[in-house]
Amino acid sequence: MRFFRILLLGLVACYQTPALANIDNYFNTIKKNPNALFAFLKSMPKGGELHYHLAGGAYPEAMLSVVAKENYCLNKNTYNLTKIVEDCRGVLIQQVMTQPDFYEKTIEAWSMKNFHPLQESGHDHFFNSFFKFLPIVVNHSPELLAEVMQRAANQQEQYMEVMIAPDNMNSIGFGTSNLLATSPTHAKEQLLANADFQNNIHETVNETTNLLKKARQLLSCDKKPEQQVCQLTVKFQYIVLREQPLEKVFAQALNGFAAASQSQELIAINLVQPEDGLISLHDYHKQMEIFAFLHQAYPNVHLSLHAGELEPEAVAPSSLNFHMNEAINIAHAQRIGHGTAVAYEDNAQQLLQQMAKRQIAVEINLTSNHKILNIHGKKHPLRYYLANNVPVVLSTDDEGILRTDLTREYVKAVLEHKLDYPTLKQINRNALSYSFLSGKSLWLDPAKAKPVKACQNLHSTSCLAFIKTSEKAKLQWQLEDKLNQFEIRYAK
């Protein structure tokens, strides 16, 4: 039996290179065909997504379905949803579901569907949409997460990092106007000595755990754990709003860092809202200093930051040349979200070299950058990053509002940026290699897919023992196994 097992492993190893060559040949025959590409890439096993907002992840159709039988009212003009307290002076949510025209207009108001820039830009329409359905996000996060997870499983994804506000941003209330009057150290001590603030930290941890637990229950993972969606690993990032006074940024960030230091599910912090907002631009440097201070206090908490998500004509030149540099070198960001304005940074080439050397990945969101910033095709820096050996991952950003999915992001990368199969495969692997999952990586050198010593043979006893010690390596191993099976389908 042992002889046949060794023989089988040897045969698998022998077939890996021919299989890759064959799938590469097949890919080259379909790389200009959007339909064939989509079918091919949808079936491809994927590492997952590292840049994903729960608030914008669910499709509006799903959100309306979730609240279809509840007491909500839609404003006829703004399409803002509110909980009914006394009377509905707009349209009852139940009535929306029976009025096709109004239903369609609601979907368009809540997303980028059929969007044409008339009274507002794509940027403004996108960011304004969140306020319209916010009550659903606040009151029905488990249902939205379940919908998001199911779609991820349908895309053959293994892992997601999802941005959330598990305390419904209650921590903002602790950011009183005089909080930073003396020093960040004093502000930190003052907040951590506050029993209510400590309760909010614990609530943040507990609500994060409960969110995933409830979503998995809605998906019947307790009864049917063998479902593909139940195999999906989900972790969370705590979001901090950047368009608010520094005291509130500090309170919210401290709550997030403290909670993440105590949680198995909440593993990172991120900064959200428009980077080109008035407060965001004015306070950017000071916000980075806040994150630097909290990184020093909580060095084991991971940090990914939206930085360089700027359209050059939308801001003054003085706001284009330092955001990514400061996110990395002051705030200690381990990954950068978007990074579309990298070429406008001072010493851009040096920054790219630094990102490549320190393995700071950039989270690329092609549809998002196209619809929000009007940056696409040759204007997009995807190939600029790749040419400079910066690790790249592909994500959807706000899948539901933008009306995309991870497969379509891969298709867009091929059609618009001429990526070949080996490059896509590396980007695919990167989603796990540069994730914030715990444990050592399967790869000694992720860029070259060079495995650690114990896993020179992925099916060896030493490798199987190694992956038991690392959550990250285990998922990486599973992806390699699935990709190998996927590629063998195309062996001739």
Coordinates of C-alpha atoms in Angstrom, one line a residue:
M1 CA 0.0 0.0 0.0
R2 CA 2.8 2.4 0.9
F3 CA 4.4 1.6 -2.5
F4 CA 1.3 2.6 -4.4
R5 CA 0.9 5.8 -2.3
I6 CA 4.4 6.8 -3.2
L7 CA 3.8 5.9 -6.8
L8 CA 0.6 8.0 -6.9
L9 CA 2.3 11.0 -5.4
G10 CA 5.1 10.7 -7.9
L11 CA 2.5 10.6 -10.7
V12 CA 0.8 13.7 -9.4
A13 CA 4.1 15.5 -9.2
C14 CA 4.9 14.5 -12.8
Y15 CA 1.6 15.7 -14.0
Q16 CA 1.7 19.1 -12.4
T17 CA 3.9 20.8 -15.0
P18 CA 2.2 19.3 -18.1
A19 CA -1.2 20.2 -16.5
L20 CA -0.1 23.8 -16.0
A21 CA 1.2 23.9 -19.6
N22 CA -2.1 22.5 -20.9
I23 CA -4.3 24.9 -18.9
D24 CA -2.1 27.8 -20.0
N25 CA -2.6 26.7 -23.6
Y26 CA -6.4 26.5 -23.1
F27 CA -6.4 29.9 -21.3
N28 CA -4.7 31.5 -24.3
T29 CA -7.5 30.2 -26.6
I30 CA -10.2 31.9 -24.5
K31 CA -8.5 35.0 -23.1
K32 CA -10.3 37.3 -25.4
N33 CA -13.7 35.7 -25.0
P34 CA -15.6 37.2 -22.1
N35 CA -18.1 34.4 -21.8
A36 CA -15.6 31.6 -22.0
L37 CA -13.4 33.4 -19.6
F38 CA -16.1 33.9 -17.0
A39 CA -17.2 30.2 -17.1
F40 CA -13.5 29.1 -16.8
L41 CA -12.6 31.6 -14.0
K42 CA -15.8 31.0 -12.0
S43 CA -14.9 27.3 -11.7
M44 CA -11.3 28.1 -10.7
P45 CA -10.7 27.6 -7.0
K46 CA -9.9 30.9 -5.4
G47 CA -8.0 32.0 -2.3
G48 CA -10.6 34.6 -1.6
E49 CA -11.0 38.3 -0.9
L50 CA -9.0 40.6 1.4
H51 CA -10.9 43.9 0.7
Y52 CA -14.6 43.6 1.4
H53 CA -17.1 45.9 3.1
L54 CA -20.1 44.1 4.6
A55 CA -22.2 47.3 4.3
G56 CA -21.8 47.3 0.5
G57 CA -21.5 43.6 0.0
A58 CA -25.1 42.5 -0.2
Y59 CA -27.0 43.2 -3.3
P60 CA -30.0 45.6 -2.8
E61 CA -32.4 42.9 -4.0
A62 CA -31.2 40.7 -1.1
M63 CA -31.5 43.6 1.4
L64 CA -35.1 44.3 0.3
S65 CA -35.9 40.7 0.6
V66 CA -34.6 40.6 4.2
V67 CA -36.9 43.3 5.4
A68 CA -39.9 42.6 3.1
K69 CA -42.2 41.7 6.0
E70 CA -40.9 44.3 8.5
N71 CA -42.0 47.8 9.4
Y72 CA -39.9 50.0 7.2
C73 CA -40.7 53.0 5.1
L74 CA -39.0 54.3 2.0
N75 CA -38.9 58.0 1.1
K76 CA -40.4 58.5 -2.3
N77 CA -37.8 61.1 -3.3
T78 CA -34.6 60.2 -1.6
Y79 CA -35.1 56.4 -1.3
N80 CA -33.9 56.5 2.3
L81 CA -35.1 53.7 4.4
T82 CA -36.4 54.3 8.0
K83 CA -37.9 52.2 10.7
I84 CA -41.6 53.1 11.1
V85 CA -42.2 54.7 14.5
E86 CA -45.7 56.1 13.9
D87 CA -46.8 56.7 10.3
C88 CA -45.1 56.0 7.0
R89 CA -45.2 59.1 4.9
G90 CA -43.5 57.4 2.0
V91 CA -43.9 53.8 0.7
L92 CA -44.3 50.8 2.9
I93 CA -41.6 48.3 2.3
Q94 CA -44.3 45.7 1.5
Q95 CA -45.7 48.0 -1.2
V96 CA -42.3 48.4 -2.8
M97 CA -42.2 44.7 -3.5
T98 CA -45.4 45.0 -5.5
Q99 CA -44.5 48.1 -7.5
P100 CA -41.9 47.1 -10.2
D101 CA -41.0 50.6 -11.3
F102 CA -40.5 51.9 -7.8
Y103 CA -38.6 48.7 -6.9
E104 CA -36.3 49.2 -9.8
K105 CA -35.6 52.8 -8.9
T106 CA -34.8 51.8 -5.4
I107 CA -32.3 49.3 -6.6
E108 CA -30.7 52.0 -8.8
A109 CA -30.6 54.4 -5.9
W110 CA -29.0 51.8 -3.6
S111 CA -26.4 50.7 -6.2
M112 CA -24.6 51.6 -9.4
K113 CA -27.1 49.8 -11.5
N114 CA -27.8 51.8 -14.7
F115 CA -25.9 54.7 -13.3
H116 CA -25.4 57.7 -15.5
P117 CA -23.6 60.8 -14.2
L118 CA -26.2 63.6 -14.4
Q119 CA -26.8 65.4 -11.0
E120 CA -24.1 63.5 -9.2
S121 CA -20.8 61.7 -10.0
G122 CA -20.3 58.0 -9.7
H123 CA -18.1 58.8 -6.6
D124 CA -21.0 60.7 -4.9
H125 CA -23.7 58.3 -5.9
F126 CA -21.7 55.4 -4.5
F127 CA -20.9 56.9 -1.2
N128 CA -24.4 58.4 -0.8
S129 CA -26.0 55.0 -1.3
F130 CA -24.9 53.7 2.1
F131 CA -27.0 56.1 4.0
K132 CA -30.1 55.0 2.2
F133 CA -30.1 51.4 3.4
L134 CA -28.1 51.9 6.6
P135 CA -30.9 50.6 9.0
I136 CA -30.7 47.2 7.2
V137 CA -27.0 47.0 7.8
V138 CA -27.4 47.9 11.5
N139 CA -30.3 45.5 12.2
H140 CA -29.7 42.6 9.8
S141 CA -25.9 42.1 9.6
P142 CA -26.1 38.3 10.0
E143 CA -28.5 37.9 7.1
L144 CA -26.3 40.1 4.9
L145 CA -23.2 38.2 5.9
A146 CA -24.9 34.9 5.1
E147 CA -25.8 36.2 1.6
V148 CA -22.3 37.4 1.1
M149 CA -20.8 34.1 2.2
Q150 CA -23.0 32.1 0.0
R151 CA -22.0 34.1 -3.0
A152 CA -18.3 33.7 -2.1
A153 CA -18.8 30.0 -1.9
N154 CA -20.4 30.0 -5.3
Q155 CA -17.3 31.7 -6.6
Q156 CA -15.2 28.9 -5.2
E157 CA -13.6 31.1 -2.6
Q158 CA -11.9 29.7 0.6
Y159 CA -11.4 32.8 2.6
M160 CA -12.7 36.3 3.3
E161 CA -11.7 39.3 5.4
V162 CA -14.8 41.4 5.9
M163 CA -14.9 45.0 7.2
I164 CA -17.5 45.6 9.8
A165 CA -18.6 47.8 12.7
P166 CA -19.7 45.2 15.3
D167 CA -20.5 47.8 17.9
N168 CA -22.5 49.9 15.5
M169 CA -19.9 52.6 16.0
N170 CA -20.9 53.3 19.6
S171 CA -17.2 53.9 20.3
I172 CA -17.5 57.2 18.5
G173 CA -19.4 58.6 21.4
F174 CA -16.4 58.3 23.6
G175 CA -14.4 60.8 21.5
T176 CA -15.2 63.9 23.5
S177 CA -13.9 67.2 22.3
N178 CA -11.1 67.5 24.9
L179 CA -9.9 63.9 24.7
L180 CA -6.6 64.7 23.0
A181 CA -6.0 67.9 24.9
T182 CA -2.9 66.6 26.6
S183 CA -1.4 63.6 24.9
P184 CA -2.4 60.3 23.1
T185 CA -1.0 58.4 26.1
H186 CA -3.3 60.2 28.5
A187 CA -6.3 59.8 26.2
K188 CA -5.6 56.0 25.9
E189 CA -5.3 55.7 29.7
Q190 CA -8.5 57.8 30.2
L191 CA -10.6 55.7 27.9
L192 CA -9.3 52.3 29.1
A193 CA -10.1 53.3 32.7
N194 CA -13.7 54.0 31.6
A195 CA -15.9 51.1 32.5
D196 CA -18.4 51.9 29.8
F197 CA -15.6 52.0 27.2
Q198 CA -14.3 48.6 28.4
N199 CA -17.9 47.3 28.1
N200 CA -17.9 48.5 24.5
I201 CA -14.7 46.7 23.8
H202 CA -16.1 43.5 25.1
E203 CA -19.4 44.1 23.2
T204 CA -17.3 44.5 20.0
V205 CA -15.6 41.2 20.6
N206 CA -18.8 39.4 21.4
E207 CA -20.8 40.9 18.6
T208 CA -18.2 39.9 16.1
T209 CA -18.3 36.3 17.3
N210 CA -22.1 36.3 17.3
L211 CA -22.3 37.8 13.8
L212 CA -20.4 34.9 12.3
K213 CA -22.2 32.3 14.4
K214 CA -25.7 33.7 13.4
A215 CA -24.7 33.8 9.7
R216 CA -23.6 30.2 9.8
Q217 CA -26.8 29.2 11.5
L218 CA -28.8 31.0 8.8
L219 CA -26.8 28.9 6.3
S220 CA -27.7 25.7 8.2
C221 CA -24.0 25.0 8.9
D222 CA -25.0 23.5 12.2
K223 CA -27.1 20.9 10.4
K224 CA -25.3 20.6 7.1
P225 CA -21.6 21.4 7.8
E226 CA -20.6 19.6 4.6
Q227 CA -21.9 22.5 2.5
Q228 CA -19.3 24.3 0.5
V229 CA -20.3 27.6 2.2
C230 CA -19.7 26.1 5.6
Q231 CA -16.1 25.4 4.6
L232 CA -15.5 29.1 4.0
T233 CA -13.2 30.8 6.5
V234 CA -14.2 34.3 7.5
K235 CA -12.3 36.8 9.5
F236 CA -13.1 40.5 10.2
Q237 CA -11.6 43.9 10.1
Y238 CA -12.9 46.7 12.4
I239 CA -13.6 49.9 10.5
V240 CA -12.8 53.4 11.7
L241 CA -14.4 56.4 10.1
R242 CA -12.0 59.0 8.7
E243 CA -14.5 61.8 8.1
Q244 CA -14.9 62.8 11.7
P245 CA -12.9 64.8 14.4
L246 CA -9.6 63.4 15.5
E247 CA -10.9 62.6 19.0
K248 CA -13.6 60.4 17.6
V249 CA -11.1 58.7 15.2
F250 CA -8.9 58.0 18.3
A251 CA -11.7 56.6 20.4
Q252 CA -13.0 54.4 17.6
A253 CA -9.5 53.2 16.6
L254 CA -8.5 52.4 20.2
N255 CA -11.8 50.4 20.6
G256 CA -10.9 48.5 17.5
F257 CA -7.3 47.8 18.4
A258 CA -8.2 46.7 21.9
A259 CA -11.0 44.4 20.7
A260 CA -8.8 42.9 18.0
S261 CA -6.2 42.1 20.5
Q262 CA -8.7 40.0 22.4
S263 CA -10.6 38.3 19.5
Q264 CA -10.0 35.3 17.3
E265 CA -12.3 36.6 14.6
L266 CA -11.7 40.3 14.6
I267 CA -8.1 40.4 13.4
A268 CA -7.4 43.8 11.8
I269 CA -8.2 47.5 11.6
N270 CA -9.1 49.6 8.6
L271 CA -9.9 53.2 7.9
V272 CA -13.0 53.9 5.7
Q273 CA -15.0 56.7 4.0
P274 CA -13.9 58.9 1.1
E275 CA -10.2 59.6 1.3
D276 CA -10.8 62.8 -0.7
G277 CA -13.3 64.1 1.9
L278 CA -12.6 67.5 3.5
I279 CA -11.7 66.2 7.0
S280 CA -9.9 63.2 5.5
L281 CA -7.6 65.4 3.5
H282 CA -7.1 68.0 6.3
D283 CA -6.4 65.4 9.1
Y284 CA -4.7 62.7 7.1
H285 CA -1.2 63.1 8.6
K286 CA -2.6 63.3 12.2
Q287 CA -4.8 60.2 11.6
M288 CA -1.7 58.3 10.5
E289 CA 0.0 59.4 13.7
I290 CA -2.9 58.0 15.7
F291 CA -2.5 54.7 14.0
A292 CA 1.2 54.7 14.6
F293 CA 0.6 55.3 18.3
L294 CA -1.9 52.5 18.6
H295 CA 0.3 50.2 16.5
Q296 CA 3.0 50.7 19.1
A297 CA 0.5 49.9 21.9
Y298 CA -0.9 46.8 20.1
P299 CA 1.8 45.6 17.8
N300 CA 0.2 42.2 17.1
V301 CA -3.0 43.7 15.6
H302 CA -2.9 43.8 11.8
L303 CA -3.5 47.0 9.8
S304 CA -4.7 47.4 6.2
L305 CA -5.4 51.0 5.1
H306 CA -7.3 52.6 2.3
A307 CA -4.6 54.8 0.8
G308 CA -4.1 56.4 -2.6
E309 CA -7.8 55.9 -3.5
L310 CA -7.7 59.2 -5.2
E311 CA -8.6 60.5 -8.7
P312 CA -5.9 63.0 -9.6
E313 CA -8.3 65.8 -10.8
A314 CA -10.5 65.5 -7.7
V315 CA -7.9 66.8 -5.3
A316 CA -5.1 69.4 -5.2
P317 CA -1.6 68.1 -6.1
S318 CA -0.4 68.5 -2.5
S319 CA -2.9 65.8 -1.4
L320 CA -1.7 63.3 -4.0
N321 CA 1.9 62.9 -3.1
F322 CA 2.1 61.3 0.4
H323 CA -0.9 59.3 1.4
M324 CA 0.5 55.8 0.7
N325 CA 4.0 56.7 2.0
E326 CA 2.5 57.8 5.3
A327 CA 0.2 54.8 5.5
I328 CA 3.2 52.5 5.2
N329 CA 5.9 54.4 6.9
I330 CA 4.0 56.2 9.7
A331 CA 0.9 54.1 10.4
H332 CA 2.7 50.8 9.7
A333 CA 0.1 49.5 7.2
Q334 CA 0.8 45.9 6.2
R335 CA -1.5 46.1 3.1
I336 CA -2.7 49.0 1.0
G337 CA -6.3 49.3 -0.2
H338 CA -6.7 50.6 -3.8
G339 CA -3.5 52.6 -4.2
T340 CA -4.7 54.0 -7.6
A341 CA -2.7 57.2 -7.1
V342 CA 0.7 55.5 -6.5
A343 CA 2.4 57.2 -9.5
Y344 CA 1.7 60.6 -7.9
E345 CA 3.5 59.8 -4.7
D346 CA 6.8 61.5 -4.0
N347 CA 9.5 59.0 -4.9
A348 CA 7.0 56.6 -6.4
Q349 CA 9.6 54.2 -7.7
Q350 CA 11.2 54.1 -4.3
L351 CA 7.9 53.4 -2.7
L352 CA 7.2 50.5 -5.1
Q353 CA 10.6 49.0 -4.3
Q354 CA 9.8 49.3 -0.6
M355 CA 6.5 47.6 -1.0
A356 CA 8.1 44.8 -3.0
K357 CA 10.9 44.3 -0.5
R358 CA 8.7 44.4 2.5
Q359 CA 6.0 42.3 0.8
I360 CA 3.3 45.0 1.4
A361 CA 0.4 43.8 -0.9
V362 CA -1.9 46.2 -2.7
E363 CA -5.6 45.3 -2.8
I364 CA -6.8 46.0 -6.3
N365 CA -10.5 46.7 -6.9
L366 CA -10.9 47.2 -10.7
T367 CA -14.7 47.7 -10.9
S368 CA -14.7 50.0 -7.9
N369 CA -11.9 52.1 -9.3
H370 CA -13.7 52.3 -12.6
K371 CA -17.1 53.3 -11.4
I372 CA -16.1 55.5 -8.4
L373 CA -12.9 57.1 -9.6
N374 CA -13.2 56.6 -13.4
I375 CA -9.8 55.0 -13.4
H376 CA -9.6 52.0 -15.7
G377 CA -7.7 50.5 -18.6
K378 CA -4.3 52.0 -19.1
K379 CA -4.9 54.6 -16.5
H380 CA -5.1 51.9 -13.8
P381 CA -1.7 51.1 -12.1
L382 CA -2.3 47.3 -11.9
R383 CA 0.4 46.5 -14.4
Y384 CA 2.7 49.2 -12.8
Y385 CA 2.5 47.3 -9.6
L386 CA 3.1 43.9 -11.2
A387 CA 6.1 45.3 -13.2
N388 CA 7.7 46.4 -9.9
N389 CA 7.0 43.0 -8.2
V390 CA 4.6 44.4 -5.7
P391 CA 2.3 41.7 -4.4
V392 CA -1.2 42.1 -5.8
V393 CA -4.6 40.7 -4.7
L394 CA -7.9 41.2 -6.5
S395 CA -11.1 42.1 -4.6
T396 CA -14.6 43.4 -5.2
D397 CA -14.6 46.2 -2.5
D398 CA -18.4 46.6 -2.3
E399 CA -19.7 43.8 -4.4
G400 CA -23.5 44.5 -4.0
I401 CA -23.4 48.2 -4.6
L402 CA -21.0 47.9 -7.5
R403 CA -22.8 44.8 -8.9
T404 CA -19.8 42.7 -9.5
D405 CA -18.2 39.5 -8.1
L406 CA -14.7 38.1 -7.7
T407 CA -14.9 36.2 -11.0
R408 CA -15.8 39.3 -12.9
E409 CA -12.8 41.1 -11.3
Y410 CA -10.6 38.3 -12.7
V411 CA -12.2 38.6 -16.1
K412 CA -11.7 42.3 -16.1
A413 CA -8.0 41.9 -15.2
V414 CA -7.6 39.6 -18.2
L415 CA -9.5 41.6 -20.7
E416 CA -8.3 45.1 -19.7
H417 CA -4.9 44.3 -18.4
K418 CA -3.9 41.3 -20.5
L419 CA -2.9 39.1 -17.5
D420 CA -1.9 35.5 -18.3
Y421 CA -2.9 32.4 -16.4
P422 CA 0.4 32.1 -14.3
T423 CA 0.0 35.8 -13.2
L424 CA -3.7 35.2 -12.3
K425 CA -2.7 32.0 -10.4
Q426 CA -0.1 34.0 -8.4
I427 CA -2.6 36.7 -7.6
N428 CA -5.0 34.0 -6.6
R429 CA -2.4 32.5 -4.2
N430 CA -1.7 36.0 -2.8
A431 CA -5.1 36.2 -1.3
L432 CA -4.0 33.7 1.3
S433 CA -0.3 34.5 1.4
Y434 CA -0.9 38.1 2.3
S435 CA -4.0 37.5 4.5
F436 CA -4.0 38.1 8.2
L437 CA -4.6 34.5 9.0
S438 CA -2.7 33.1 11.9
G439 CA 0.3 30.8 11.6
K440 CA 3.2 30.4 9.3
S441 CA 2.9 30.5 5.5
L442 CA 3.2 27.5 3.3
W443 CA 5.6 29.5 1.1
L444 CA 9.1 30.4 1.9
D445 CA 9.0 32.7 -1.1
P446 CA 5.4 33.5 -2.1
A447 CA 6.4 35.3 -5.3
K448 CA 8.1 32.1 -6.6
A449 CA 5.7 29.7 -4.9
K450 CA 8.7 28.2 -3.2
P451 CA 7.4 26.0 -0.3
V452 CA 8.9 25.8 3.2
K453 CA 11.4 22.9 3.8
A454 CA 8.7 20.7 5.4
C455 CA 6.5 21.0 2.3
Q456 CA 8.9 20.3 -0.6
N457 CA 6.4 17.5 -1.3
L458 CA 2.9 18.9 -0.4
H459 CA 1.7 15.4 0.4
S460 CA 4.6 14.3 2.6
T461 CA 4.2 13.4 6.2
S462 CA 6.2 16.4 7.3
C463 CA 4.0 18.8 5.3
L464 CA 0.8 17.3 6.6
A465 CA 2.2 17.8 10.1
F466 CA 3.2 21.4 9.3
I467 CA -0.2 22.5 8.1
K468 CA -1.8 21.3 11.2
T469 CA 0.1 23.9 13.1
S470 CA -0.9 26.9 10.9
E471 CA -4.4 28.1 9.9
K472 CA -2.8 30.0 7.0
A473 CA -0.7 27.1 5.7
K474 CA -3.7 24.8 5.9
L475 CA -5.8 26.9 3.6
Q476 CA -2.9 27.5 1.3
W477 CA -2.4 23.7 1.1
Q478 CA -6.1 23.2 0.3
L479 CA -5.9 25.8 -2.4
E480 CA -2.9 24.1 -4.0
D481 CA -4.7 20.8 -3.9
K482 CA -7.8 22.2 -5.5
L483 CA -5.9 24.1 -8.1
N484 CA -4.0 20.9 -9.0
Q485 CA -7.3 19.1 -9.5
F486 CA -8.7 22.0 -11.5
E487 CA -5.6 22.1 -13.8
I488 CA -5.6 18.3 -14.4
R489 CA -9.0 18.7 -16.0
Y490 CA -7.3 20.4 -18.9
A491 CA -4.5 17.8 -19.3
K492 CA -4.5 16.1 -22.7

